XYZ file of C-alpha atoms in Angstrom:
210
model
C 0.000 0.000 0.000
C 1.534 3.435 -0.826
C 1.333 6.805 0.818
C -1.822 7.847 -0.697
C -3.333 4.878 -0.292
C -2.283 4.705 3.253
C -3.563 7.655 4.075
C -6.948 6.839 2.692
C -6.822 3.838 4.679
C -6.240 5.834 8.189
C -8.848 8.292 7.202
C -11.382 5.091 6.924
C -10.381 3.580 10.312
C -10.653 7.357 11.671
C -14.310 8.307 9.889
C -15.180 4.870 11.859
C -14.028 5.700 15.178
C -16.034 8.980 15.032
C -18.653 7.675 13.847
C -19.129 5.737 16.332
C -18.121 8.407 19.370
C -21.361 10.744 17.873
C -23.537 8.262 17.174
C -23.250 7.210 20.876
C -24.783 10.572 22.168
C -27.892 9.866 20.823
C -28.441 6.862 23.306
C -28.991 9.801 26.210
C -31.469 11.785 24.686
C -34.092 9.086 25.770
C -35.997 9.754 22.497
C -37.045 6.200 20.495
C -36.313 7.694 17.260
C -33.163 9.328 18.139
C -31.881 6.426 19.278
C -32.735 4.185 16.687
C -30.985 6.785 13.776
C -27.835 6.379 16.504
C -27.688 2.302 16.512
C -27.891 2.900 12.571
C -25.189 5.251 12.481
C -23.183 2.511 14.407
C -23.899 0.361 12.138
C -22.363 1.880 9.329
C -19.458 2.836 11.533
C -18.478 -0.534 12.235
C -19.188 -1.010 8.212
C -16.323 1.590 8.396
C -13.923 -0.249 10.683
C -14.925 -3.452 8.417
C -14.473 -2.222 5.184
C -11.071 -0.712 5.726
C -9.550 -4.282 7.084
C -10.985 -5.675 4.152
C -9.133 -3.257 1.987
C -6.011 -4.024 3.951
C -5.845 -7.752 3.340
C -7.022 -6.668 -0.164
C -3.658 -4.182 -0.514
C -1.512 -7.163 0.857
C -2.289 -9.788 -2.299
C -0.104 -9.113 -4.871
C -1.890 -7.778 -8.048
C 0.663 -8.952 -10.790
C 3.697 -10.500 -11.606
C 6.076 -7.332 -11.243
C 4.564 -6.693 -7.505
C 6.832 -7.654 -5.960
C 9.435 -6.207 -7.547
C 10.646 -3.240 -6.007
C 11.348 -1.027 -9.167
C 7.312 -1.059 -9.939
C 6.357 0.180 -6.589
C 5.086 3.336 -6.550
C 6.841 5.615 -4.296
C 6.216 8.668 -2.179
C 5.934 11.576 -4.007
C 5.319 15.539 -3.017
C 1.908 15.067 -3.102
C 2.095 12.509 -0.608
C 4.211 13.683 1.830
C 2.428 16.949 1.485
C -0.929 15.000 2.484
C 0.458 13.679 5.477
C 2.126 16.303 6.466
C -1.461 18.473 6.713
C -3.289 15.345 8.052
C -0.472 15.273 11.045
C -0.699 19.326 11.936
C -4.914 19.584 11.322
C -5.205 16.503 13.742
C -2.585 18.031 16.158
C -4.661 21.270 15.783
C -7.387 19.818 16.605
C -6.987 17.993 19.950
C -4.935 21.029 21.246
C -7.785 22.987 20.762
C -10.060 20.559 21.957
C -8.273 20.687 24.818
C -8.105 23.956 25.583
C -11.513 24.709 25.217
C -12.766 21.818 27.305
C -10.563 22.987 30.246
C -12.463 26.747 29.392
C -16.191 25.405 28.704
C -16.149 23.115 32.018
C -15.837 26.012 34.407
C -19.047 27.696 32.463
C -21.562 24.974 31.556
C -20.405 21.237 30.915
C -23.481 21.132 28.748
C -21.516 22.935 26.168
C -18.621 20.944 25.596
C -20.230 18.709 23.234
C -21.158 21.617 21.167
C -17.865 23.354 21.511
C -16.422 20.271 20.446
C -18.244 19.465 17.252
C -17.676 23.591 16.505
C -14.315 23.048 16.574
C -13.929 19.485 14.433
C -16.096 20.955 11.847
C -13.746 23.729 11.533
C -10.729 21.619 11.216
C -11.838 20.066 8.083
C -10.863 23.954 6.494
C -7.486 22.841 7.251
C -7.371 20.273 4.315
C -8.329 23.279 1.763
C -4.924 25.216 2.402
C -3.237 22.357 1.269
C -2.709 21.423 -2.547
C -2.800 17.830 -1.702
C -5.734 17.381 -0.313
C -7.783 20.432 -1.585
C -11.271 19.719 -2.329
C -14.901 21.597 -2.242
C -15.931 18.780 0.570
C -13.877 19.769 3.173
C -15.513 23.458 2.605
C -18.853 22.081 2.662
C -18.238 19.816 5.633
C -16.907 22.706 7.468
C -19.911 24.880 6.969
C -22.059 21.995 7.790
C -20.010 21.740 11.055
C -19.287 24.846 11.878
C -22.944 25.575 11.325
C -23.969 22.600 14.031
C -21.284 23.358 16.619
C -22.861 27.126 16.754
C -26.894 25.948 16.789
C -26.110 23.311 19.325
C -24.462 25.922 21.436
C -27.524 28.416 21.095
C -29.864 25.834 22.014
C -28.394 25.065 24.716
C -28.009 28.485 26.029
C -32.080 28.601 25.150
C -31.641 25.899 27.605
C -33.493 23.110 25.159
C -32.935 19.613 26.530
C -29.107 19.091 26.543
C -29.560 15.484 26.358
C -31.785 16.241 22.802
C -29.274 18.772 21.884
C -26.621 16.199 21.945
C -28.452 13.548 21.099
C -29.120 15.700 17.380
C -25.405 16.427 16.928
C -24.315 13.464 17.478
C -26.828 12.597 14.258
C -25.599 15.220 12.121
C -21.823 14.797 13.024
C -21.943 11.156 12.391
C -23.564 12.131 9.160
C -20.309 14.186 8.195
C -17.729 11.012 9.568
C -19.688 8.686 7.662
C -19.648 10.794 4.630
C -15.771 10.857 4.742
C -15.548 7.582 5.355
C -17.651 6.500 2.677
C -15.412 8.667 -0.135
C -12.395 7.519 1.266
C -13.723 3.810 0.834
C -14.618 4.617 -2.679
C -11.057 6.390 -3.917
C -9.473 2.970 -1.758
C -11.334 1.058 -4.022
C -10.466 2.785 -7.099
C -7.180 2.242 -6.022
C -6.731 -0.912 -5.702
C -8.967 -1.608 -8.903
C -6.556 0.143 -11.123
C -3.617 -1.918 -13.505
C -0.469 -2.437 -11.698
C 2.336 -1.141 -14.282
C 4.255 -3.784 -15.854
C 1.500 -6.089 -14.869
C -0.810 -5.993 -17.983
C 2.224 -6.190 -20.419
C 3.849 -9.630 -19.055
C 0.304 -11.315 -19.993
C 0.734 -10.830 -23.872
C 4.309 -11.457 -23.291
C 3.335 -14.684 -21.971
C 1.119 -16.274 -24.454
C 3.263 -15.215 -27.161
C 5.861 -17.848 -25.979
């Protein structure tokens, strides 16, 4: 598997993990049809988690006869390193400001951290837009979408709405954003893996020629 494809892979197994951390708020909200959207959304989570160790075992069968050779690997280019590189500081970002504002929001209303924190993931996806590698009109979209619950959660919950309903809702729509991730990641793995290994398709003619 090579750095692209790697990182595809980690965003998979990551889109899973959250999926299944928001989806789990829902199960507090003590509404029926909350909860059964949030067993749903776990669900496909775990179809996450599943998918991407099927891709693994699928990236470790060789797909020709020059696979193995080390000369027809593809190796890490710019573009690579450049996507890890932003995938290393936006998560770094992330849980540093996570941080931060947890140890601010508890002293105010604990109610809020939920909020805070789905503000603040949805506005890490920007990141991903600054850098050439990974630039692409979802990451704006799922930042506005994001951004967008983080700040309605938080006014609802200074309306003082349920805060078990409040979370129970973000958790629906944030899982709706990991899942989406995780489901284009899964498809660009795929496509991936489905495309002709160089060197491969030309030792088959070679072959029944002799």
């Amino acid at each position: 598997m090579d750095h692209v494809m790697n990182m595809r892979w980690i965003g998979i197994v990551l889109m899973g993990v959250f999926t299944l951390f928001w989806a789990s708020w829902t199960f507090g909200a003590g509404i029926g049809a909350l909860t059964v959207i949030g067993l749903a959304f776990m669900a496909a989570g775990v179809a996450l988690l599943l998918a991407a160790v099927a891709l693994l075992r699928r990236a470790r069968v060789p797909r020709g006869r020059d696979y193995g050779n080390q000369s027809n690997l593809p190796t890490p280019g710019k573009r690579a390193r450049s996507g890890f590189r932003i995938l290393n500081i936006a998560l770094f970002i992330e849980f540093v400001a996570i941080f931060i504002a947890v140890q601010i929001v508890r002293h105010i209303d604990l109610d809020l951290i939920q909020p805070v924190i789905a503000l603040i993931v949805g506005a890490h996806f920007a990141l991903f837009w600054f850098s050439p590698a990974t630039r692409n009109a979802l990451h704006l979209w799922m930042t506005a979408a994001g951004v967008a619950i983080g700040v309605a959660a938080i006014v609802a919950v200074l309306r003082d709405d349920s805060p078990a309903v409040v979370h129970g809702w973000v958790g629906i729509a944030m899982s709706a954003i990991t899942l989406t991730y995780g489901a284009v990641f899964v498809t660009l793995l795929r496509a991936e893996h489905e495309r002709p290994v160089p060197g491969a398709a030309a030792a088959e003619p070679a072959d029944s020629a002799t």
